[in-house]
mmCIF file of C-alpha atoms (C1' of nucleotides) in Angstrom:
data_model
loop_
_atom_site.group_PDB
_atom_site.id
_atom_site.type_symbol
_atom_site.label_atom_id
_atom_site.label_comp_id
_atom_site.label_asym_id
_atom_site.label_seq_id
_atom_site.Cartn_x
_atom_site.Cartn_y
_atom_site.Cartn_z
ATOM 1 C CA VAL A 1143 -142.996 31.369 -31.056
ATOM 2 C CA LEU A 1144 -143.512 30.085 -27.140
ATOM 3 C CA ALA A 1145 -144.696 32.908 -25.053
ATOM 4 C CA THR A 1146 -145.361 32.477 -21.015
ATOM 5 C CA PRO A 1147 -148.518 33.124 -19.806
ATOM 6 C CA SER A 1148 -147.656 36.751 -18.750
ATOM 7 C CA ALA A 1149 -145.590 37.899 -21.456
ATOM 8 C CA GLN A 1150 -146.082 41.038 -22.696
ATOM 9 C CA SER A 1151 -147.549 41.399 -25.742
ATOM 10 C CA LEU A 1152 -144.807 43.289 -27.967
ATOM 11 C CA GLU A 1153 -142.279 40.393 -27.264
ATOM 12 C CA VAL A 1154 -144.859 38.168 -29.320
ATOM 13 C CA ALA A 1155 -146.058 40.324 -31.560
ATOM 14 C CA GLY A 1156 -143.331 42.195 -32.484
ATOM 15 C CA PRO A 1157 -141.339 39.102 -34.197
ATOM 16 C CA VAL A 1158 -144.501 37.601 -35.174
ATOM 17 C CA GLU A 1159 -145.001 41.047 -36.911
ATOM 18 C CA ILE A 1160 -142.095 40.946 -38.808
ATOM 19 C CA PHE A 1161 -142.372 37.545 -40.243
ATOM 20 C CA ALA A 1162 -145.915 38.483 -41.247
ATOM 21 C CA THR A 1163 -144.530 41.744 -42.628
ATOM 22 C CA ALA A 1164 -141.618 39.840 -44.877
ATOM 23 C CA VAL A 1165 -144.015 37.540 -46.362
ATOM 24 C CA TYR A 1166 -145.850 40.323 -47.500
ATOM 25 C CA LYS A 1167 -143.009 42.561 -48.756
ATOM 26 C CA LEU A 1168 -142.047 39.035 -51.065
ATOM 27 C CA HIS A 1169 -145.239 38.878 -52.432
ATOM 28 C CA GLU A 1170 -144.996 42.430 -53.132
ATOM 29 C CA ALA A 1171 -141.668 42.227 -54.508
ATOM 30 C CA GLY A 1172 -143.122 39.669 -56.617
ATOM 31 C CA ARG A 1173 -141.729 36.151 -56.046
ATOM 32 C CA GLY A 1174 -143.461 33.028 -56.645
ATOM 33 C CA LEU A 1175 -145.992 31.316 -54.558
ATOM 34 C CA SER A 1176 -143.568 30.540 -51.423
ATOM 35 C CA VAL A 1177 -144.664 31.266 -48.165
ATOM 36 C CA PRO A 1178 -141.375 31.337 -46.310
ATOM 37 C CA TYR A 1179 -142.850 31.620 -42.662
ATOM 38 C CA LYS A 1180 -145.534 30.140 -41.323
ATOM 39 C CA VAL A 1181 -146.015 31.377 -37.411
ATOM 40 C CA THR A 1182 -147.571 29.477 -34.705
ATOM 41 C CA ILE A 1183 -147.668 31.244 -31.199
ATOM 42 C CA ALA A 1184 -147.677 28.478 -28.757
ATOM 43 C CA SER A 1185 -148.724 29.086 -24.965
ATOM 44 C CA CYS A 1186 -146.524 27.248 -22.310
ATOM 45 C CA THR A 1187 -149.673 26.208 -20.325
ATOM 46 C CA LYS A 1188 -152.682 24.899 -21.139
ATOM 47 C CA ARG A 1189 -154.345 27.958 -21.019
ATOM 48 C CA LEU A 1190 -154.347 30.062 -24.711
ATOM 49 C CA GLU A 1191 -154.411 33.191 -23.261
ATOM 50 C CA ILE A 1192 -151.128 35.292 -23.248
ATOM 51 C CA ARG A 1193 -151.703 38.048 -20.994
ATOM 52 C CA SER A 1194 -149.041 40.819 -20.392
ATOM 53 C CA TRP A 1195 -148.207 41.417 -16.719
ATOM 54 C CA MET A 1196 -147.507 45.165 -17.744
ATOM 55 C CA SER A 1197 -150.563 45.979 -19.194
ATOM 56 C CA GLY A 1198 -152.914 43.471 -19.313
ATOM 57 C CA LEU A 1199 -153.713 43.619 -23.125
ATOM 58 C CA THR A 1200 -153.865 39.529 -24.249
ATOM 59 C CA ILE A 1201 -153.057 37.849 -27.049
ATOM 60 C CA GLU A 1202 -154.654 34.338 -27.849
ATOM 61 C CA ALA A 1203 -152.060 31.739 -28.563
ATOM 62 C CA ASN A 1204 -152.900 29.176 -31.460
ATOM 63 C CA CYS A 1205 -152.069 26.128 -29.296
ATOM 64 C CA SER A 1206 -150.705 24.911 -26.604
ATOM 65 C CA TRP A 1207 -147.177 23.724 -26.721
ATOM 66 C CA SER A 1208 -147.803 20.113 -26.367
ATOM 67 C CA ALA A 1209 -150.359 20.508 -29.170
ATOM 68 C CA VAL A 1210 -147.966 21.335 -31.634
ATOM 69 C CA LYS A 1211 -147.343 19.187 -34.351
ATOM 70 C CA GLY A 1212 -144.535 18.899 -37.249
ATOM 71 C CA PRO A 1213 -140.748 20.319 -37.248
ATOM 72 C CA VAL A 1214 -140.026 23.581 -36.339
ATOM 73 C CA ASP A 1215 -137.678 25.782 -38.091
ATOM 74 C CA THR A 1216 -137.011 28.799 -35.683
ATOM 75 C CA LEU A 1217 -138.126 28.139 -32.263
ATOM 76 C CA ILE A 1218 -138.579 31.555 -30.362
ATOM 77 C CA VAL A 1219 -139.124 31.789 -26.590
ATOM 78 C CA ALA A 1220 -140.732 35.112 -25.494
ATOM 79 C CA GLY A 1221 -140.847 36.056 -21.992
ATOM 80 C CA GLY A 1222 -139.793 33.531 -19.309
ATOM 81 C CA MET A 1223 -139.892 34.158 -15.703
ATOM 82 C CA ASP A 1224 -143.205 33.325 -15.003
ATOM 83 C CA VAL A 1225 -143.729 29.798 -16.477
ATOM 84 C CA TRP A 1226 -142.352 27.956 -13.250
ATOM 85 C CA THR A 1227 -145.847 27.600 -11.616
ATOM 86 C CA GLY A 1228 -148.795 25.480 -12.228
ATOM 87 C CA SER A 1229 -147.457 24.045 -15.546
ATOM 88 C CA ASP A 1230 -145.474 20.919 -16.856
ATOM 89 C CA ILE A 1231 -142.118 21.866 -16.261
ATOM 90 C CA PRO A 1232 -140.207 19.146 -16.738
ATOM 91 C CA GLY A 1233 -142.306 18.431 -20.227
ATOM 92 C CA LEU A 1234 -142.105 21.697 -21.425
ATOM 93 C CA LEU A 1235 -138.176 22.077 -21.205
ATOM 94 C CA ALA A 1236 -137.778 18.454 -22.483
ATOM 95 C CA TRP A 1237 -139.965 19.549 -25.418
ATOM 96 C CA ILE A 1238 -137.538 22.626 -26.043
ATOM 97 C CA ARG A 1239 -134.760 20.501 -25.788
ATOM 98 C CA LYS A 1240 -136.075 18.280 -28.171
ATOM 99 C CA ILE A 1241 -137.570 21.081 -30.887
ATOM 100 C CA SER A 1242 -134.550 22.863 -30.533
ATOM 101 C CA ARG A 1243 -132.242 19.950 -31.513
ATOM 102 C CA HIS A 1244 -134.011 19.290 -34.611
ATOM 103 C CA ALA A 1245 -134.757 23.355 -35.471
ATOM 104 C CA ARG A 1246 -132.476 25.261 -37.511
ATOM 105 C CA ARG A 1247 -132.105 27.693 -34.699
ATOM 106 C CA THR A 1248 -133.268 28.698 -31.378
ATOM 107 C CA ALA A 1249 -134.207 32.174 -30.150
ATOM 108 C CA SER A 1250 -134.730 34.057 -27.105
ATOM 109 C CA VAL A 1251 -136.586 37.809 -26.579
ATOM 110 C CA CYS A 1252 -135.992 39.453 -23.079
ATOM 111 C CA THR A 1253 -136.102 37.245 -20.336
ATOM 112 C CA GLY A 1254 -137.081 34.323 -22.622
ATOM 113 C CA ALA A 1255 -133.622 33.085 -22.118
ATOM 114 C CA PHE A 1256 -134.031 32.063 -18.720
ATOM 115 C CA MET A 1257 -136.092 29.227 -19.960
ATOM 116 C CA LEU A 1258 -133.508 27.979 -22.368
ATOM 117 C CA ALA A 1259 -131.160 28.246 -20.072
ATOM 118 C CA GLU A 1260 -132.881 26.211 -17.869
ATOM 119 C CA ALA A 1261 -133.709 23.497 -20.807
ATOM 120 C CA GLY A 1262 -129.376 23.537 -20.718
ATOM 121 C CA LEU A 1263 -129.305 25.070 -24.423
ATOM 122 C CA LEU A 1264 -127.455 27.999 -23.553
ATOM 123 C CA ASP A 1265 -124.142 26.254 -21.986
ATOM 124 C CA GLY A 1266 -121.014 27.780 -22.723
ATOM 125 C CA LYS A 1267 -122.767 30.073 -24.962
ATOM 126 C CA ARG A 1268 -122.219 33.680 -25.314
ATOM 127 C CA VAL A 1269 -125.864 35.327 -24.673
ATOM 128 C CA THR A 1270 -128.043 38.513 -23.778
ATOM 129 C CA THR A 1271 -131.070 39.359 -22.071
ATOM 130 C CA HIS A 1272 -132.873 42.687 -20.763
ATOM 131 C CA TRP A 1273 -130.265 44.043 -18.837
ATOM 132 C CA TYR A 1274 -132.543 44.680 -15.742
ATOM 133 C CA PHE A 1275 -132.009 40.405 -15.325
ATOM 134 C CA SER A 1276 -128.284 39.866 -16.933
ATOM 135 C CA GLN A 1277 -127.186 39.853 -13.727
ATOM 136 C CA LYS A 1278 -129.406 37.396 -12.207
ATOM 137 C CA LEU A 1279 -129.096 35.312 -15.420
ATOM 138 C CA GLN A 1280 -125.701 34.855 -15.039
ATOM 139 C CA GLN A 1281 -125.801 33.704 -11.402
ATOM 140 C CA ASP A 1282 -128.155 31.520 -11.744
ATOM 141 C CA TYR A 1283 -126.376 30.103 -14.735
ATOM 142 C CA PRO A 1284 -122.852 29.932 -14.097
ATOM 143 C CA LYS A 1285 -121.947 28.180 -17.146
ATOM 144 C CA LEU A 1286 -123.378 31.149 -19.519
ATOM 145 C CA SER A 1287 -121.325 33.962 -20.681
ATOM 146 C CA VAL A 1288 -123.869 37.259 -20.174
ATOM 147 C CA ASP A 1289 -123.207 40.228 -21.928
ATOM 148 C CA PRO A 1290 -125.567 42.699 -21.038
ATOM 149 C CA GLU A 1291 -124.807 45.246 -23.962
ATOM 150 C CA PRO A 1292 -125.726 44.186 -27.197
ATOM 151 C CA LEU A 1293 -129.420 44.163 -28.812
ATOM 152 C CA PHE A 1294 -128.910 40.741 -29.587
ATOM 153 C CA ILE A 1295 -126.024 38.062 -29.787
ATOM 154 C CA ARG A 1296 -125.732 35.141 -31.999
ATOM 155 C CA ASP A 1297 -123.468 32.039 -30.941
ATOM 156 C CA GLY A 1298 -123.871 28.962 -33.289
ATOM 157 C CA ASN A 1299 -127.716 28.610 -33.954
ATOM 158 C CA VAL A 1300 -128.855 30.243 -31.060
ATOM 159 C CA VAL A 1301 -129.571 33.567 -30.695
ATOM 160 C CA THR A 1302 -130.808 35.753 -27.404
ATOM 161 C CA SER A 1303 -131.757 39.150 -27.360
ATOM 162 C CA ALA A 1304 -132.173 42.061 -24.771
ATOM 163 C CA GLY A 1305 -135.231 43.905 -23.912
ATOM 164 C CA VAL A 1306 -138.893 43.990 -25.400
ATOM 165 C CA THR A 1307 -138.442 45.727 -28.283
ATOM 166 C CA SER A 1308 -135.197 43.893 -29.409
ATOM 167 C CA GLY A 1309 -137.103 40.822 -30.265
ATOM 168 C CA ILE A 1310 -138.131 43.014 -33.561
ATOM 169 C CA ASP A 1311 -134.639 43.830 -34.182
ATOM 170 C CA LEU A 1312 -133.681 39.769 -33.903
ATOM 171 C CA ALA A 1313 -136.364 38.803 -35.783
ATOM 172 C CA LEU A 1314 -135.435 41.577 -38.549
ATOM 173 C CA SER A 1315 -131.902 39.990 -38.617
ATOM 174 C CA LEU A 1316 -133.492 36.615 -39.243
ATOM 175 C CA VAL A 1317 -135.298 38.214 -41.895
ATOM 176 C CA GLU A 1318 -132.303 39.373 -43.424
ATOM 177 C CA GLU A 1319 -130.408 35.916 -42.904
ATOM 178 C CA ASP A 1320 -133.263 34.401 -45.002
ATOM 179 C CA LEU A 1321 -134.484 36.754 -47.450
ATOM 180 C CA GLY A 1322 -131.622 39.253 -47.948
ATOM 181 C CA SER A 1323 -131.148 42.548 -46.365
ATOM 182 C CA ASP A 1324 -133.197 44.259 -49.641
ATOM 183 C CA ILE A 1325 -136.282 42.658 -47.944
ATOM 184 C CA ALA A 1326 -135.296 43.425 -44.507
ATOM 185 C CA LEU A 1327 -134.955 46.440 -45.454
ATOM 186 C CA ARG A 1328 -138.679 46.610 -47.022
ATOM 187 C CA VAL A 1329 -139.533 45.068 -44.214
ATOM 188 C CA ALA A 1330 -138.176 47.977 -41.785
ATOM 189 C CA ARG A 1331 -139.442 50.518 -44.162
ATOM 190 C CA ALA A 1332 -143.130 49.403 -43.862
ATOM 191 C CA LEU A 1333 -142.829 49.306 -40.188
ATOM 192 C CA VAL A 1334 -141.066 52.495 -39.850
ATOM 193 C CA LEU A 1335 -138.278 50.987 -37.725
ATOM 194 C CA PHE A 1336 -135.139 52.507 -37.243
ATOM 195 C CA ILE A 1337 -133.962 50.982 -39.738
ATOM 196 C CA ARG A 1338 -131.468 47.713 -38.876
ATOM 197 C CA ARG A 1339 -129.951 48.505 -35.643
ATOM 198 C CA SER A 1340 -127.205 46.299 -35.180
ATOM 199 C CA GLY A 1341 -126.727 43.460 -32.599
ATOM 200 C CA GLY A 1342 -123.911 45.067 -31.411
ATOM 201 C CA GLN A 1343 -125.234 48.395 -30.260
ATOM 202 C CA SER A 1344 -125.602 48.895 -26.762
ATOM 203 C CA GLN A 1345 -128.944 48.662 -24.842
ATOM 204 C CA PHE A 1346 -128.414 51.422 -22.972
ATOM 205 C CA SER A 1347 -127.681 54.039 -25.570
ATOM 206 C CA THR A 1348 -130.469 53.135 -27.776
ATOM 207 C CA ALA A 1349 -132.840 55.389 -26.145
ATOM 208 C CA LEU A 1350 -130.803 58.387 -26.749
ATOM 209 C CA ALA A 1351 -130.239 56.996 -30.384
ATOM 210 C CA PHE A 1352 -133.858 56.741 -30.543
ATOM 211 C CA GLN A 1353 -134.666 60.407 -29.289
ATOM 212 C CA ASN A 1354 -132.285 61.889 -31.986
ATOM 213 C CA SER A 1355 -133.405 59.461 -34.550
ATOM 214 C CA SER A 1356 -136.114 62.017 -36.011
ATOM 215 C CA ARG A 1357 -133.225 64.322 -36.943
ATOM 216 C CA LEU A 1358 -130.440 61.484 -37.716
ATOM 217 C CA PRO A 1359 -129.856 62.685 -41.473
ATOM 218 C CA LEU A 1360 -128.822 58.610 -41.697
ATOM 219 C CA ARG A 1361 -132.077 57.038 -40.958
ATOM 220 C CA GLU A 1362 -133.260 56.828 -44.419
ATOM 221 C CA LEU A 1363 -130.284 56.374 -46.326
ATOM 222 C CA PRO A 1364 -130.089 52.678 -46.697
ATOM 223 C CA ILE A 1365 -133.824 53.152 -48.263
ATOM 224 C CA TRP A 1366 -132.565 55.836 -50.701
ATOM 225 C CA ILE A 1367 -129.632 53.180 -51.511
ATOM 226 C CA LEU A 1368 -131.115 50.424 -51.952
ATOM 227 C CA GLU A 1369 -133.584 52.338 -54.491
ATOM 228 C CA ASN A 1370 -130.850 54.085 -56.134
ATOM 229 C CA LEU A 1371 -128.263 50.913 -56.592
ATOM 230 C CA GLY A 1372 -127.714 52.376 -60.005
ATOM 231 C CA SER A 1373 -126.494 55.976 -58.986
ATOM 232 C CA ASP A 1374 -122.691 56.738 -57.569
ATOM 233 C CA LEU A 1375 -122.421 55.462 -54.137
ATOM 234 C CA GLY A 1376 -119.335 56.402 -53.177
ATOM 235 C CA VAL A 1377 -118.727 57.555 -49.902
ATOM 236 C CA GLU A 1378 -118.196 61.231 -51.524
ATOM 237 C CA ALA A 1379 -121.833 60.962 -52.652
ATOM 238 C CA LEU A 1380 -123.391 59.656 -49.858
ATOM 239 C CA ALA A 1381 -121.875 61.940 -47.587
ATOM 240 C CA ALA A 1382 -122.747 64.861 -50.040
ATOM 241 C CA ARG A 1383 -126.437 63.317 -49.832
ATOM 242 C CA VAL A 1384 -126.938 63.383 -46.046
ATOM 243 C CA ALA A 1385 -124.657 67.102 -45.995
ATOM 244 C CA MET A 1386 -121.578 65.912 -44.282
ATOM 245 C CA SER A 1387 -117.870 65.914 -44.768
ATOM 246 C CA PRO A 1388 -116.600 62.711 -45.874
ATOM 247 C CA ARG A 1389 -114.738 61.749 -43.040
ATOM 248 C CA ASN A 1390 -117.171 62.306 -40.415
ATOM 249 C CA PHE A 1391 -119.875 60.765 -42.381
ATOM 250 C CA SER A 1392 -118.217 57.277 -42.352
ATOM 251 C CA ARG A 1393 -117.607 57.669 -38.595
ATOM 252 C CA ASN A 1394 -121.148 58.090 -38.244
ATOM 253 C CA PHE A 1395 -122.164 55.401 -40.699
ATOM 254 C CA VAL A 1396 -119.861 52.657 -38.865
ATOM 255 C CA ASN A 1397 -121.423 53.951 -35.078
ATOM 256 C CA GLU A 1398 -125.092 53.509 -36.614
ATOM 257 C CA PHE A 1399 -124.460 50.846 -38.951
ATOM 258 C CA ALA A 1400 -121.887 48.656 -37.655
ATOM 259 C CA THR A 1401 -120.209 48.401 -40.914
ATOM 260 C CA THR A 1402 -118.592 50.542 -43.732
ATOM 261 C CA PRO A 1403 -120.166 52.118 -46.383
ATOM 262 C CA ALA A 1404 -118.402 50.545 -49.059
ATOM 263 C CA LYS A 1405 -119.644 47.054 -47.667
ATOM 264 C CA PHE A 1406 -122.615 48.151 -46.478
ATOM 265 C CA VAL A 1407 -123.530 48.892 -50.580
ATOM 266 C CA GLU A 1408 -121.903 45.971 -51.854
ATOM 267 C CA ARG A 1409 -124.119 43.846 -49.759
ATOM 268 C CA LEU A 1410 -127.282 45.350 -50.860
ATOM 269 C CA ARG A 1411 -125.793 45.210 -54.592
ATOM 270 C CA VAL A 1412 -125.378 41.522 -54.176
ATOM 271 C CA ASP A 1413 -128.355 40.558 -52.025
ATOM 272 C CA THR A 1414 -130.596 42.619 -55.251
ATOM 273 C CA ALA A 1415 -128.660 41.066 -57.534
ATOM 274 C CA LYS A 1416 -129.390 37.503 -56.475
ATOM 275 C CA ARG A 1417 -132.653 38.148 -56.083
ATOM 276 C CA LEU A 1418 -133.142 39.174 -59.940
ATOM 277 C CA LEU A 1419 -130.852 36.034 -60.429
ATOM 278 C CA ALA A 1420 -133.918 34.042 -58.935
ATOM 279 C CA GLU A 1421 -136.843 35.595 -60.000
ATOM 280 C CA SER A 1422 -136.257 37.107 -63.527
ATOM 281 C CA ASP A 1423 -134.577 36.303 -66.886
ATOM 282 C CA LYS A 1424 -132.931 39.231 -67.337
ATOM 283 C CA SER A 1425 -129.134 38.510 -68.388
ATOM 284 C CA LEU A 1426 -126.359 38.676 -65.933
ATOM 285 C CA GLU A 1427 -124.777 42.047 -67.755
ATOM 286 C CA GLU A 1428 -128.358 43.756 -67.320
ATOM 287 C CA ILE A 1429 -128.232 42.849 -63.654
ATOM 288 C CA ALA A 1430 -124.923 43.771 -63.058
ATOM 289 C CA PHE A 1431 -126.020 47.392 -64.356
ATOM 290 C CA GLU A 1432 -128.973 47.552 -62.421
ATOM 291 C CA CYS A 1433 -127.674 46.668 -59.509
ATOM 292 C CA GLY A 1434 -124.772 49.356 -59.605
ATOM 293 C CA PHE A 1435 -121.757 47.277 -60.306
ATOM 294 C CA GLY A 1436 -119.290 48.877 -62.642
ATOM 295 C CA SER A 1437 -118.820 45.585 -65.003
ATOM 296 C CA LEU A 1438 -119.881 42.093 -65.154
ATOM 297 C CA ASP A 1439 -116.515 41.408 -63.903
ATOM 298 C CA THR A 1440 -116.903 43.537 -60.657
ATOM 299 C CA MET A 1441 -120.169 41.700 -59.882
ATOM 300 C CA ASN A 1442 -118.597 38.209 -60.623
ATOM 301 C CA ARG A 1443 -115.641 39.566 -58.076
ATOM 302 C CA SER A 1444 -118.143 40.462 -55.613
ATOM 303 C CA PHE A 1445 -120.165 37.103 -55.985
ATOM 304 C CA LEU A 1446 -116.918 35.111 -55.130
ATOM 305 C CA ARG A 1447 -116.163 37.075 -52.133
ATOM 306 C CA ASP A 1448 -119.986 36.700 -50.924
ATOM 307 C CA THR A 1449 -120.946 33.216 -51.678
ATOM 308 C CA ALA A 1450 -117.634 32.080 -53.430
ATOM 309 C CA LYS A 1451 -119.796 31.045 -56.476
ATOM 310 C CA LEU A 1452 -120.472 33.127 -59.752
ATOM 311 C CA PRO A 1453 -123.810 34.567 -60.666
ATOM 312 C CA ALA A 1454 -124.200 32.255 -63.131
ATOM 313 C CA LYS A 1455 -124.319 29.223 -61.081
ATOM 314 C CA PHE A 1456 -126.003 30.647 -58.651
ATOM 315 C CA ARG A 1457 -129.286 31.696 -61.352
ATOM 316 C CA ARG A 1458 -128.691 28.014 -62.191
ATOM 317 C CA ARG A 1459 -129.147 26.418 -58.426
ATOM 318 C CA ALA A 1460 -131.806 28.880 -57.727
ATOM 319 C CA LYS A 1461 -133.751 27.962 -60.510
ATOM 320 C CA ALA A 1462 -133.263 24.553 -60.294
ATOM 321 C CA ARG A 1463 -134.234 24.967 -56.799
ATOM 322 C CA GLU A 1464 -137.709 26.303 -57.814
ATOM 323 C CA SER A 1465 -138.908 23.550 -60.163
ATOM 324 C "C1'" DC B 657 -102.091 37.571 -65.211
ATOM 325 C "C1'" DT B 658 -100.105 42.132 -64.252
ATOM 326 C "C1'" DA B 659 -99.608 47.164 -63.702
ATOM 327 C "C1'" DG B 660 -101.023 51.377 -62.119
ATOM 328 C "C1'" DC B 661 -104.540 53.726 -60.312
ATOM 329 C "C1'" DC B 662 -108.374 54.810 -57.588
ATOM 330 C "C1'" DC B 663 -110.448 55.291 -53.388
ATOM 331 C "C1'" DA B 664 -112.109 52.965 -48.934
ATOM 332 C "C1'" DC B 665 -110.894 53.090 -44.485
ATOM 333 C "C1'" DC B 666 -108.623 54.678 -40.571
ATOM 334 C "C1'" DG B 667 -105.304 57.016 -37.195
ATOM 335 C "C1'" DC B 668 -104.140 61.058 -35.702
ATOM 336 C "C1'" DC B 669 -104.954 65.994 -34.993
ATOM 337 C "C1'" DA B 670 -107.165 70.603 -34.707
ATOM 338 C "C1'" DG B 671 -111.162 73.389 -33.962
ATOM 339 C "C1'" DA B 672 -115.995 73.760 -32.321
ATOM 340 C "C1'" DC C 1303 -113.696 68.229 -19.881
ATOM 341 C "C1'" DA C 1304 -116.462 65.406 -22.983
ATOM 342 C "C1'" DT C 1305 -118.142 64.780 -27.454
ATOM 343 C "C1'" DC C 1306 -118.393 65.702 -32.147
ATOM 344 C "C1'" DT C 1307 -116.436 67.368 -36.501
ATOM 345 C "C1'" DG C 1308 -113.815 67.943 -40.575
ATOM 346 C "C1'" DG C 1309 -109.172 67.660 -42.682
ATOM 347 C "C1'" DC C 1310 -104.954 65.253 -44.178
ATOM 348 C "C1'" DG C 1311 -101.940 61.429 -45.110
ATOM 349 C "C1'" DG C 1312 -100.658 56.538 -45.380
ATOM 350 C "C1'" DT C 1313 -101.932 52.282 -46.383
ATOM 351 C "C1'" DG C 1314 -104.193 48.723 -48.720
ATOM 352 C "C1'" DG C 1315 -107.056 45.958 -51.523
ATOM 353 C "C1'" DG C 1316 -110.021 46.355 -55.275
ATOM 354 C "C1'" DC C 1317 -110.770 47.906 -60.116
ATOM 355 C "C1'" DT C 1318 -109.524 48.925 -64.708
#
DNA sequence: CTAGCCCACCGCCAGA
DNA sequence: CATCTGGCGGTGGGCT
């Protein structure tokens, strides 16, 4: 995580906490010794102190950018409007370009998009940033296509996110990509997040969504689904659970999670099955039953849709990778 | 692989 | 007037 000298603490700490919690949850779920994330906070200047221009809260970076050794899997730039003075700009930009070229993915939080844009990494891409700065970003860098609406946008291997806390949503989506939606859900629950706001959700409506969320019946539903994969998770049953009509439930669900109920349930089933395949020696039938697939045949079909691979093959691959 | 069945999804409309 | 809710029926895709 590359942080500018006056980045808000949340921009930096949000993603960091997400990744750290993911590591913890993974261990809790009993997965081997693998540590999926190792986070380094790098400062944009020689000084290591990251001091929020809003609150004055400070975070101590692990090192300066120039001291980062070794390859970087995911580069996240947090904050960004304030670097331009008093540091080695050309060197920093060159470093960003170099790291990004070899990284699996590059991301920005809030105005971090400006730094990526200056480095030329966003040319021709669809991006977003804090709504207050989206117009300026578009004007300063006409080659970009700036969309001020969504919480985060992914274009190729570059992800940009909106205001400060959307960095948390972004990080969560990266965790989901890496470790599956079940782990992502556990992280979200551990941090009592509004469960998995989708990237497409408008920045402007989230405040309202949050106000209502305390009584939103859908908020806890993903967790319940995850923990009851074996039960009847049809639309009618789910709707009854949250005391809504089926029709209305479907509508609200799509608005909230940007997927239809059935697709959502299927993804959780497949992801959980993947985990069980990789980590346990349970039989395929057993796993299919546990995850709520009606039959092994059904699980096979779901896998073919999802990964174009049958469960048995997936397990062989996963086990082979392990040893 | 097929046939029949079921269910999710969505558009439309009416009422709150 | 705008937004939300609930019911109905067609359709297509997945399951048995």
